[in-house]
Each structure stands twice: as structure tokens, then as C-alpha cells.
């Protein structure tokens, strides 16, 4: 009984410490108090429908990111393995159902994305891997103590009809491109807007800066085609994952 | 390995287009080869991240060998005009696939001929083909 009592007291003390910490740290941002601000959304551009990456004929090709130092050595080692295995880069311990992360997923074709505008926030819903990017436009800053994630922490603002986004806090598995990792100094800047000449094309001008992993900032433009008639569909990757990643990082096939 | 009776056709095919995006690499499949299987549908798995046709192939002695044919996701198949009802257990079909390099009983879907003779393929495997009829390349 005595031991039980001490244990309960310790648990209670721990719970109190956690809740006290949480209360101190949490500030309520404007996006969490949207009422009264919906009318302002009418000023934003029409990004309705869903969007799919397209390669525009005649557009200049995007440059290739240039890794440096240890990141370059690691990339070249993975590239050598890919070249020896029909182009397949090892997955480095991650399931194929793990998302590619930002910025790599921005460059992937075939699966659509859609945008939701709510007060103080733009939400990007991505069909592939059922991923979500939350871009806060309510004036908040990045948290000081970011925990790394596949989509990082995104804040943004509207520069006229252009959404300007800044992203920090990507975890190592969120690649720049196949085999290309990044340091914790990685920062991703995006300017997302409709094409000046084609109202059904959306452009994402992206610049990845990483002084430790890249020789120089990598800038690329990705274009998306609007499909107003489409809907984003369900993608539950765990439903029937028959392609396990083996010890060597190479994908398998369950008969 | 593939037994000779089920290996009705084996042709070197031209690599047509960049592989359709999948949630994994297609390196495990030999896209230079096409194998034709005549058999009976055991299951049509309309599932993410990939759909699969499970087919049973009988050799002349009646020995049945199961194969798994990996397809695109139901999301992309839907936009190509497929329905989950396109195939059902018991259908007698002819499937063309790119075989697994390691000789396991499976491959990557190329096309299927239904009992009524209609052929369904993967339009993204054709050179320059869009994902959907509405897709434009600018």
C-alpha cells in the first residue's frame, strides 16, 4: 500500500509538471480564432480544384541540386548503389509507406494536391501518402525549439496574389532529391502563384538553402495543372503494403 | 522460376516511357521483358499503395501456379477509367506483365484481356501519354 501510494504521488507530480509546462509554452495564435476573418479570404486568388505536376514543354529544365562535403560523399555512394541496381536508391531504413517529405514531394508527379484557405492558414492536402502541409499565415514565427518532421514547420504570408512560404525543421528522411539529404541548417523558401500567362497553371518557385549540405542554394520551379473536375482520393498506404524494404535498403515483393 | 508451359510469350519490349510514379522503385521488374499468362482471376486487390491481380495459371497437367501482378494505385487507375469491378474472381483472362528479376511468381502489369476480348492497359506506359485524357503538357 505504501509503495503504491508513493508511485501514485510520483505520477501525479509528473502529470502536474507536464501540464504546467504545456500551459506556459502555448500561445493561442490568430488562426485558432478564425471567426470574423472569413470575409478577408475573398481577396485571395482562385486556387480551386486540384493540381497535378506537369512538365511544360519548352520551359528551361530545373537545375540539379549540388551536394557538398560529407553529404556529397554519401550521395555518391548511394548513387553508385542505384546505378548498380537499375536506378533504385536505397531507402536507408524507411518503409515505402513513409512519405518523401519536403521538398522532394513537391517535385513528384501524378498524384494531385489541393489547397484550403482558412483565416490565418493555408492547408495543402496531398493525395500521395495522404500528407498535409499546414502553412500558417497569421503572423506567428517558427518555434524556437522545433522538432524535426517530414514537412517541417511552415510560416507564410501573402505578397499580393503570391503565397510566400518559409519552412524549417525537416527530419533527415525528408530528402531534397533521391539520395540527397540535408543538415539541420536547411531552409526552404517558396513563392507559389498562378502563372501570369495561364490561369490554370500554378507555379511553385522553390529555393533550398543549406550551407552545410549544398554547394549553393538550389532553385527550381515546379508547375502544376489545374483539374477542376477531379477530386482528391483516399490513399491509405498501410492497406496492402506488399513492397517491404530489405536490410540492404532495396524494395522487395511479397508474392 | 517460370515453368515453360505458362511462358506463352516472351518478347524484348522497347522501354517505352519513364516509369509511372509508384510509391517504390520499379527496379525489381525487368521492363525489357514481357510475359503472357493465361489463367483465372483469384482476386483483384483494389488497394493502396498498389492494386494487384492475383491469378492462377494451370499447366497442361493441371498443376496450378499462383502469380501476383502489381498495378498502379487505385487512385491512378481510377483516373485512367478503371473500376474496382473491372475484374472479378473466376474471370478467365490473359495478362501481360514485366516479370520480377529474381524469378519470383509476379510482375508489373502491362495489360489484361478480359473474357469478352476487351483489352485494358496502362495508358501511362505509352510514350508521351498523359495520366488522364484531360491532362495537358502545356
PDB file of C-alpha atoms in Angstrom, chain A:
ATOM      1  CA  UNK A   1       0.000   0.000   0.000  1.00  0.00           C
ATOM      2  CA  UNK A   2       2.850   2.316   0.905  1.00  0.00           C
ATOM      3  CA  UNK A   3       4.720   1.682  -2.333  1.00  0.00           C
ATOM      4  CA  UNK A   4       1.522   2.142  -4.327  1.00  0.00           C
ATOM      5  CA  UNK A   5       0.924   5.428  -2.598  1.00  0.00           C
ATOM      6  CA  UNK A   6       4.408   6.727  -3.415  1.00  0.00           C
ATOM      7  CA  UNK A   7       4.046   5.642  -7.055  1.00  0.00           C
ATOM      8  CA  UNK A   8       0.725   7.425  -7.382  1.00  0.00           C
ATOM      9  CA  UNK A   9       2.181  10.563  -5.862  1.00  0.00           C
ATOM     10  CA  UNK A  10       5.116  10.488  -8.314  1.00  0.00           C
ATOM     11  CA  UNK A  11       2.757  10.047 -11.263  1.00  0.00           C
ATOM     12  CA  UNK A  12       0.591  12.891 -10.085  1.00  0.00           C
ATOM     13  CA  UNK A  13       3.637  15.135  -9.682  1.00  0.00           C
ATOM     14  CA  UNK A  14       4.871  14.244 -13.177  1.00  0.00           C
ATOM     15  CA  UNK A  15       1.444  14.936 -14.675  1.00  0.00           C
ATOM     16  CA  UNK A  16       1.345  18.286 -12.933  1.00  0.00           C
ATOM     17  CA  UNK A  17       4.808  19.210 -14.231  1.00  0.00           C
ATOM     18  CA  UNK A  18       3.815  18.313 -17.803  1.00  0.00           C
ATOM     19  CA  UNK A  19       0.595  20.291 -17.738  1.00  0.00           C
ATOM     20  CA  UNK A  20       2.312  23.297 -16.146  1.00  0.00           C
ATOM     21  CA  UNK A  21       4.980  23.245 -18.852  1.00  0.00           C
ATOM     22  CA  UNK A  22       2.386  22.987 -21.601  1.00  0.00           C
ATOM     23  CA  UNK A  23       0.385  25.885 -20.213  1.00  0.00           C
ATOM     24  CA  UNK A  24       3.426  28.156 -20.142  1.00  0.00           C
ATOM     25  CA  UNK A  25       4.525  27.257 -23.671  1.00  0.00           C
ATOM     26  CA  UNK A  26       1.223  27.523 -25.503  1.00  0.00           C
ATOM     27  CA  UNK A  27       0.255  30.818 -27.022  1.00  0.00           C
ATOM     28  CA  UNK A  28      -3.037  30.973 -28.919  1.00  0.00           C
ATOM     29  CA  UNK A  29      -2.365  32.208 -32.441  1.00  0.00           C
ATOM     30  CA  UNK A  30      -4.901  34.053 -34.650  1.00  0.00           C
ATOM     31  CA  UNK A  31      -5.502  31.027 -36.925  1.00  0.00           C
ATOM     32  CA  UNK A  32      -7.058  29.282 -33.951  1.00  0.00           C
ATOM     33  CA  UNK A  33      -9.593  32.131 -33.605  1.00  0.00           C
ATOM     34  CA  UNK A  34     -10.961  32.431 -37.164  1.00  0.00           C
ATOM     35  CA  UNK A  35     -14.428  33.949 -36.586  1.00  0.00           C
ATOM     36  CA  UNK A  36     -14.752  37.391 -38.097  1.00  0.00           C
ATOM     37  CA  UNK A  37     -11.964  36.872 -40.600  1.00  0.00           C
ATOM     38  CA  UNK A  38     -13.592  34.697 -43.279  1.00  0.00           C
ATOM     39  CA  UNK A  39     -14.572  37.673 -45.495  1.00  0.00           C
ATOM     40  CA  UNK A  40     -10.887  38.519 -45.966  1.00  0.00           C
ATOM     41  CA  UNK A  41     -10.399  35.196 -47.767  1.00  0.00           C
ATOM     42  CA  UNK A  42     -12.357  36.524 -50.769  1.00  0.00           C
ATOM     43  CA  UNK A  43      -9.356  38.668 -51.691  1.00  0.00           C
ATOM     44  CA  UNK A  44      -7.188  35.596 -52.191  1.00  0.00           C
ATOM     45  CA  UNK A  45      -6.618  34.100 -55.654  1.00  0.00           C
ATOM     46  CA  UNK A  46      -8.732  31.263 -57.072  1.00  0.00           C
ATOM     47  CA  UNK A  47      -6.745  28.087 -56.469  1.00  0.00           C
ATOM     48  CA  UNK A  48      -9.860  25.877 -56.584  1.00  0.00           C
ATOM     49  CA  UNK A  49      -9.857  22.386 -57.993  1.00  0.00           C
ATOM     50  CA  UNK A  50      -6.925  20.023 -57.682  1.00  0.00           C
ATOM     51  CA  UNK A  51      -3.451  20.336 -59.149  1.00  0.00           C
ATOM     52  CA  UNK A  52      -1.055  17.841 -60.708  1.00  0.00           C
ATOM     53  CA  UNK A  53       2.599  18.359 -61.532  1.00  0.00           C
ATOM     54  CA  UNK A  54       3.292  18.835 -65.206  1.00  0.00           C
ATOM     55  CA  UNK A  55       6.414  19.255 -67.259  1.00  0.00           C
ATOM     56  CA  UNK A  56       5.998  22.211 -69.559  1.00  0.00           C
ATOM     57  CA  UNK A  57       7.446  21.728 -72.988  1.00  0.00           C
ATOM     58  CA  UNK A  58       9.933  24.435 -73.817  1.00  0.00           C
ATOM     59  CA  UNK A  59      10.415  25.532 -70.212  1.00  0.00           C
ATOM     60  CA  UNK A  60      14.035  25.537 -69.047  1.00  0.00           C
ATOM     61  CA  UNK A  61      14.828  22.340 -67.105  1.00  0.00           C
ATOM     62  CA  UNK A  62      15.367  22.672 -63.383  1.00  0.00           C
ATOM     63  CA  UNK A  63      18.997  22.554 -62.267  1.00  0.00           C
ATOM     64  CA  UNK A  64      20.209  19.607 -60.214  1.00  0.00           C
ATOM     65  CA  UNK A  65      20.981  20.215 -56.530  1.00  0.00           C
ATOM     66  CA  UNK A  66      24.724  20.146 -55.812  1.00  0.00           C
ATOM     67  CA  UNK A  67      25.515  18.358 -52.557  1.00  0.00           C
ATOM     68  CA  UNK A  68      28.830  19.080 -50.861  1.00  0.00           C
ATOM     69  CA  UNK A  69      31.248  17.622 -48.348  1.00  0.00           C
ATOM     70  CA  UNK A  70      30.106  14.543 -46.451  1.00  0.00           C
ATOM     71  CA  UNK A  71      26.631  14.904 -47.981  1.00  0.00           C
ATOM     72  CA  UNK A  72      28.162  14.665 -51.444  1.00  0.00           C
ATOM     73  CA  UNK A  73      30.178  11.579 -50.490  1.00  0.00           C
ATOM     74  CA  UNK A  74      27.072   9.933 -49.082  1.00  0.00           C
ATOM     75  CA  UNK A  75      25.053  10.844 -52.170  1.00  0.00           C
ATOM     76  CA  UNK A  76      27.718   9.436 -54.491  1.00  0.00           C
ATOM     77  CA  UNK A  77      27.833   6.189 -52.503  1.00  0.00           C
ATOM     78  CA  UNK A  78      24.049   5.805 -52.755  1.00  0.00           C
ATOM     79  CA  UNK A  79      24.153   6.796 -56.438  1.00  0.00           C
ATOM     80  CA  UNK A  80      26.705   4.061 -57.103  1.00  0.00           C
ATOM     81  CA  UNK A  81      24.370   1.531 -55.481  1.00  0.00           C
ATOM     82  CA  UNK A  82      21.464   2.876 -57.543  1.00  0.00           C
ATOM     83  CA  UNK A  83      23.452   2.643 -60.766  1.00  0.00           C
ATOM     84  CA  UNK A  84      24.280  -0.961 -59.908  1.00  0.00           C
ATOM     85  CA  UNK A  85      20.606  -1.768 -59.269  1.00  0.00           C
ATOM     86  CA  UNK A  86      18.623  -0.385 -62.189  1.00  0.00           C
ATOM     87  CA  UNK A  87      18.366   3.087 -60.707  1.00  0.00           C
ATOM     88  CA  UNK A  88      16.914   2.190 -57.307  1.00  0.00           C
ATOM     89  CA  UNK A  89      18.280   4.357 -54.495  1.00  0.00           C
ATOM     90  CA  UNK A  90      18.451   2.508 -51.147  1.00  0.00           C
ATOM     91  CA  UNK A  91      15.726   3.627 -48.766  1.00  0.00           C
ATOM     92  CA  UNK A  92      18.020   3.831 -45.718  1.00  0.00           C
ATOM     93  CA  UNK A  93      15.748   2.067 -43.314  1.00  0.00           C
ATOM     94  CA  UNK A  94      12.465   3.717 -44.218  1.00  0.00           C
ATOM     95  CA  UNK A  95       9.340   1.930 -45.346  1.00  0.00           C
ATOM     96  CA  UNK A  96       7.997   2.811 -48.772  1.00  0.00           C
ATOM     97  CA  UNK A  97       4.912   3.986 -46.937  1.00  0.00           C
ATOM     98  CA  UNK A  98       6.965   6.714 -45.257  1.00  0.00           C
ATOM     99  CA  UNK A  99       6.440   9.987 -47.137  1.00  0.00           C
ATOM    100  CA  UNK A 100       9.253  11.596 -49.148  1.00  0.00           C
ATOM    101  CA  UNK A 101       8.974  14.844 -47.194  1.00  0.00           C
ATOM    102  CA  UNK A 102       9.592  18.391 -48.339  1.00  0.00           C
ATOM    103  CA  UNK A 103      10.940  19.452 -50.770  1.00  0.00           C
ATOM    104  CA  UNK A 104      11.103  16.114 -52.596  1.00  0.00           C
ATOM    105  CA  UNK A 105       7.342  15.550 -52.605  1.00  0.00           C
ATOM    106  CA  UNK A 106       6.798  18.953 -54.243  1.00  0.00           C
ATOM    107  CA  UNK A 107       8.617  17.586 -57.310  1.00  0.00           C
ATOM    108  CA  UNK A 108       6.617  14.359 -57.664  1.00  0.00           C
ATOM    109  CA  UNK A 109       4.123  13.786 -60.441  1.00  0.00           C
ATOM    110  CA  UNK A 110       0.818  12.015 -60.919  1.00  0.00           C
ATOM    111  CA  UNK A 111      -0.837  12.463 -57.533  1.00  0.00           C
ATOM    112  CA  UNK A 112      -2.823  15.671 -57.065  1.00  0.00           C
ATOM    113  CA  UNK A 113      -2.733  18.275 -54.337  1.00  0.00           C
ATOM    114  CA  UNK A 114      -5.382  20.767 -53.240  1.00  0.00           C
ATOM    115  CA  UNK A 115      -5.392  23.973 -51.210  1.00  0.00           C
ATOM    116  CA  UNK A 116      -7.692  25.082 -48.441  1.00  0.00           C
ATOM    117  CA  UNK A 117      -7.801  28.716 -47.367  1.00  0.00           C
ATOM    118  CA  UNK A 118      -8.991  29.411 -43.846  1.00  0.00           C
ATOM    119  CA  UNK A 119      -8.292  32.503 -41.748  1.00  0.00           C
ATOM    120  CA  UNK A 120      -4.613  32.685 -40.879  1.00  0.00           C
ATOM    121  CA  UNK A 121      -3.681  29.486 -42.603  1.00  0.00           C
ATOM    122  CA  UNK A 122      -3.240  27.709 -45.941  1.00  0.00           C
ATOM    123  CA  UNK A 123      -3.510  23.931 -45.882  1.00  0.00           C
ATOM    124  CA  UNK A 124      -2.069  21.784 -48.662  1.00  0.00           C
ATOM    125  CA  UNK A 125      -3.671  18.363 -48.875  1.00  0.00           C
ATOM    126  CA  UNK A 126      -1.540  15.905 -50.817  1.00  0.00           C
ATOM    127  CA  UNK A 127      -3.079  12.700 -52.104  1.00  0.00           C
ATOM    128  CA  UNK A 128       0.147  10.698 -52.218  1.00  0.00           C
ATOM    129  CA  UNK A 129       0.743   9.164 -48.795  1.00  0.00           C
ATOM    130  CA  UNK A 130      -2.220  11.291 -47.551  1.00  0.00           C
ATOM    131  CA  UNK A 131       0.048  14.096 -46.452  1.00  0.00           C
ATOM    132  CA  UNK A 132      -0.795  17.551 -45.126  1.00  0.00           C
ATOM    133  CA  UNK A 133       1.212  20.765 -45.083  1.00  0.00           C
ATOM    134  CA  UNK A 134      -0.017  23.456 -42.723  1.00  0.00           C
ATOM    135  CA  UNK A 135       1.277  26.900 -43.686  1.00  0.00           C
ATOM    136  CA  UNK A 136       0.439  29.486 -41.037  1.00  0.00           C
ATOM    137  CA  UNK A 137      -0.183  32.989 -42.373  1.00  0.00           C
ATOM    138  CA  UNK A 138      -1.311  34.524 -39.081  1.00  0.00           C
ATOM    139  CA  UNK A 139       1.940  36.269 -38.280  1.00  0.00           C
ATOM    140  CA  UNK A 140       3.429  33.661 -35.986  1.00  0.00           C
ATOM    141  CA  UNK A 141       7.133  32.857 -36.118  1.00  0.00           C
ATOM    142  CA  UNK A 142       8.808  29.454 -36.229  1.00  0.00           C
ATOM    143  CA  UNK A 143       9.005  27.934 -32.743  1.00  0.00           C
ATOM    144  CA  UNK A 144      12.399  28.204 -31.073  1.00  0.00           C
ATOM    145  CA  UNK A 145      12.541  24.526 -30.229  1.00  0.00           C
ATOM    146  CA  UNK A 146      11.470  22.807 -33.431  1.00  0.00           C
ATOM    147  CA  UNK A 147      11.102  19.052 -33.521  1.00  0.00           C
ATOM    148  CA  UNK A 148      12.084  17.871 -36.989  1.00  0.00           C
ATOM    149  CA  UNK A 149       9.378  16.352 -39.195  1.00  0.00           C
ATOM    150  CA  UNK A 150       8.773  15.287 -42.797  1.00  0.00           C
ATOM    151  CA  UNK A 151       7.013  18.561 -43.664  1.00  0.00           C
ATOM    152  CA  UNK A 152       8.830  20.840 -41.276  1.00  0.00           C
ATOM    153  CA  UNK A 153       7.368  23.990 -39.803  1.00  0.00           C
ATOM    154  CA  UNK A 154       5.923  26.378 -42.391  1.00  0.00           C
ATOM    155  CA  UNK A 155       5.001  30.001 -41.958  1.00  0.00           C
ATOM    156  CA  UNK A 156       3.911  32.271 -44.774  1.00  0.00           C
ATOM    157  CA  UNK A 157       2.276  35.460 -45.902  1.00  0.00           C
ATOM    158  CA  UNK A 158       0.521  36.783 -48.972  1.00  0.00           C
ATOM    159  CA  UNK A 159       2.525  39.101 -51.203  1.00  0.00           C
ATOM    160  CA  UNK A 160      -0.351  40.229 -53.391  1.00  0.00           C
ATOM    161  CA  UNK A 161      -1.561  37.063 -55.110  1.00  0.00           C
ATOM    162  CA  UNK A 162       1.602  35.111 -54.241  1.00  0.00           C
ATOM    163  CA  UNK A 163       1.883  32.870 -51.205  1.00  0.00           C
ATOM    164  CA  UNK A 164       5.365  33.244 -49.718  1.00  0.00           C
ATOM    165  CA  UNK A 165       6.366  30.281 -47.549  1.00  0.00           C
ATOM    166  CA  UNK A 166       9.329  29.657 -45.272  1.00  0.00           C
ATOM    167  CA  UNK A 167       9.975  26.145 -43.976  1.00  0.00           C
ATOM    168  CA  UNK A 168      12.403  24.905 -41.315  1.00  0.00           C
ATOM    169  CA  UNK A 169      12.718  21.782 -39.204  1.00  0.00           C
ATOM    170  CA  UNK A 170      12.958  18.920 -41.710  1.00  0.00           C
ATOM    171  CA  UNK A 171      13.955  15.497 -40.437  1.00  0.00           C
ATOM    172  CA  UNK A 172      16.796  13.592 -42.114  1.00  0.00           C
ATOM    173  CA  UNK A 173      14.388  11.375 -44.071  1.00  0.00           C
ATOM    174  CA  UNK A 174      12.854  14.406 -45.824  1.00  0.00           C
ATOM    175  CA  UNK A 175      15.044  14.425 -48.910  1.00  0.00           C
ATOM    176  CA  UNK A 176      15.974  17.200 -51.314  1.00  0.00           C
ATOM    177  CA  UNK A 177      16.085  14.661 -54.138  1.00  0.00           C
ATOM    178  CA  UNK A 178      16.742  10.894 -54.298  1.00  0.00           C
ATOM    179  CA  UNK A 179      19.815  10.143 -52.176  1.00  0.00           C
ATOM    180  CA  UNK A 180      20.263  13.806 -51.245  1.00  0.00           C
ATOM    181  CA  UNK A 181      19.986  14.539 -47.563  1.00  0.00           C
ATOM    182  CA  UNK A 182      20.311  17.822 -45.711  1.00  0.00           C
ATOM    183  CA  UNK A 183      21.659  19.329 -42.500  1.00  0.00           C
ATOM    184  CA  UNK A 184      19.665  20.985 -39.729  1.00  0.00           C
ATOM    185  CA  UNK A 185      20.574  24.315 -41.373  1.00  0.00           C
ATOM    186  CA  UNK A 186      18.259  23.600 -44.313  1.00  0.00           C
ATOM    187  CA  UNK A 187      15.758  26.348 -45.090  1.00  0.00           C
ATOM    188  CA  UNK A 188      13.177  26.223 -47.842  1.00  0.00           C
ATOM    189  CA  UNK A 189      11.688  29.344 -49.422  1.00  0.00           C
ATOM    190  CA  UNK A 190       8.715  29.091 -51.778  1.00  0.00           C
ATOM    191  CA  UNK A 191       6.743  31.557 -53.853  1.00  0.00           C
ATOM    192  CA  UNK A 192       3.511  29.932 -55.014  1.00  0.00           C
ATOM    193  CA  UNK A 193       1.305  31.729 -57.545  1.00  0.00           C
ATOM    194  CA  UNK A 194      -0.766  31.290 -60.682  1.00  0.00           C
ATOM    195  CA  UNK A 195       1.122  31.542 -63.944  1.00  0.00           C
ATOM    196  CA  UNK A 196       0.965  35.102 -65.335  1.00  0.00           C
ATOM    197  CA  UNK A 197       0.023  33.674 -68.736  1.00  0.00           C
ATOM    198  CA  UNK A 198      -2.080  30.616 -67.851  1.00  0.00           C
ATOM    199  CA  UNK A 199      -4.765  30.812 -65.134  1.00  0.00           C
ATOM    200  CA  UNK A 200      -4.919  27.013 -64.906  1.00  0.00           C
ATOM    201  CA  UNK A 201      -1.225  26.612 -64.138  1.00  0.00           C
ATOM    202  CA  UNK A 202       0.172  27.044 -60.624  1.00  0.00           C
ATOM    203  CA  UNK A 203       3.878  27.696 -60.148  1.00  0.00           C
ATOM    204  CA  UNK A 204       5.955  26.872 -57.064  1.00  0.00           C
ATOM    205  CA  UNK A 205       9.301  28.682 -57.207  1.00  0.00           C
ATOM    206  CA  UNK A 206      11.357  26.966 -54.570  1.00  0.00           C
ATOM    207  CA  UNK A 207      14.812  27.728 -53.193  1.00  0.00           C
ATOM    208  CA  UNK A 208      16.534  25.319 -50.840  1.00  0.00           C
ATOM    209  CA  UNK A 209      19.382  26.825 -48.820  1.00  0.00           C
ATOM    210  CA  UNK A 210      21.689  24.595 -46.814  1.00  0.00           C
ATOM    211  CA  UNK A 211      25.223  25.922 -46.277  1.00  0.00           C
ATOM    212  CA  UNK A 212      26.394  22.575 -44.879  1.00  0.00           C
ATOM    213  CA  UNK A 213      24.864  20.184 -47.428  1.00  0.00           C
ATOM    214  CA  UNK A 214      24.659  22.210 -50.664  1.00  0.00           C
ATOM    215  CA  UNK A 215      27.405  23.974 -52.621  1.00  0.00           C
ATOM    216  CA  UNK A 216      24.943  26.767 -53.360  1.00  0.00           C
ATOM    217  CA  UNK A 217      21.215  27.377 -52.900  1.00  0.00           C
ATOM    218  CA  UNK A 218      19.155  25.215 -55.219  1.00  0.00           C
ATOM    219  CA  UNK A 219      16.338  26.965 -57.066  1.00  0.00           C
ATOM    220  CA  UNK A 220      13.727  25.153 -59.117  1.00  0.00           C
ATOM    221  CA  UNK A 221      10.276  25.918 -60.499  1.00  0.00           C
ATOM    222  CA  UNK A 222       7.572  23.275 -60.377  1.00  0.00           C
ATOM    223  CA  UNK A 223       4.389  23.706 -62.402  1.00  0.00           C
ATOM    224  CA  UNK A 224       1.010  22.188 -61.691  1.00  0.00           C
ATOM    225  CA  UNK A 225      -2.020  21.790 -63.974  1.00  0.00           C
ATOM    226  CA  UNK A 226      -5.497  22.517 -62.631  1.00  0.00           C
ATOM    227  CA  UNK A 227      -8.217  19.866 -62.825  1.00  0.00           C
ATOM    228  CA  UNK A 228     -11.438  21.361 -61.550  1.00  0.00           C
ATOM    229  CA  UNK A 229     -13.264  18.129 -62.377  1.00  0.00           C
ATOM    230  CA  UNK A 230     -11.084  15.910 -60.169  1.00  0.00           C
ATOM    231  CA  UNK A 231     -11.351  15.065 -56.506  1.00  0.00           C
ATOM    232  CA  UNK A 232      -8.535  14.002 -54.234  1.00  0.00           C
ATOM    233  CA  UNK A 233      -8.907  10.312 -53.446  1.00  0.00           C
ATOM    234  CA  UNK A 234      -8.052   8.188 -50.441  1.00  0.00           C
ATOM    235  CA  UNK A 235      -4.513   6.805 -50.189  1.00  0.00           C
ATOM    236  CA  UNK A 236      -4.119   4.529 -47.178  1.00  0.00           C
ATOM    237  CA  UNK A 237      -0.629   3.174 -47.756  1.00  0.00           C
ATOM    238  CA  UNK A 238      -0.796   0.639 -44.942  1.00  0.00           C
ATOM    239  CA  UNK A 239      -3.777  -1.091 -46.563  1.00  0.00           C
ATOM    240  CA  UNK A 240      -1.798  -3.550 -48.692  1.00  0.00           C
ATOM    241  CA  UNK A 241       1.906  -2.770 -48.472  1.00  0.00           C
ATOM    242  CA  UNK A 242       3.475  -5.686 -50.323  1.00  0.00           C
ATOM    243  CA  UNK A 243       6.800  -3.997 -51.024  1.00  0.00           C
ATOM    244  CA  UNK A 244       8.884  -4.274 -47.838  1.00  0.00           C
ATOM    245  CA  UNK A 245      12.301  -2.642 -47.679  1.00  0.00           C
ATOM    246  CA  UNK A 246      15.033  -5.216 -47.118  1.00  0.00           C
ATOM    247  CA  UNK A 247      18.142  -4.911 -44.968  1.00  0.00           C
ATOM    248  CA  UNK A 248      20.085  -3.508 -47.926  1.00  0.00           C
ATOM    249  CA  UNK A 249      17.512  -0.764 -48.417  1.00  0.00           C
ATOM    250  CA  UNK A 250      16.188  -2.312 -51.612  1.00  0.00           C
ATOM    251  CA  UNK A 251      12.493  -2.890 -52.150  1.00  0.00           C
ATOM    252  CA  UNK A 252      11.010  -6.373 -52.144  1.00  0.00           C
ATOM    253  CA  UNK A 253       7.829  -8.002 -53.381  1.00  0.00           C
ATOM    254  CA  UNK A 254       5.504 -10.193 -51.358  1.00  0.00           C
ATOM    255  CA  UNK A 255       4.119 -12.915 -53.595  1.00  0.00           C
TER     256      UNK A 255
END
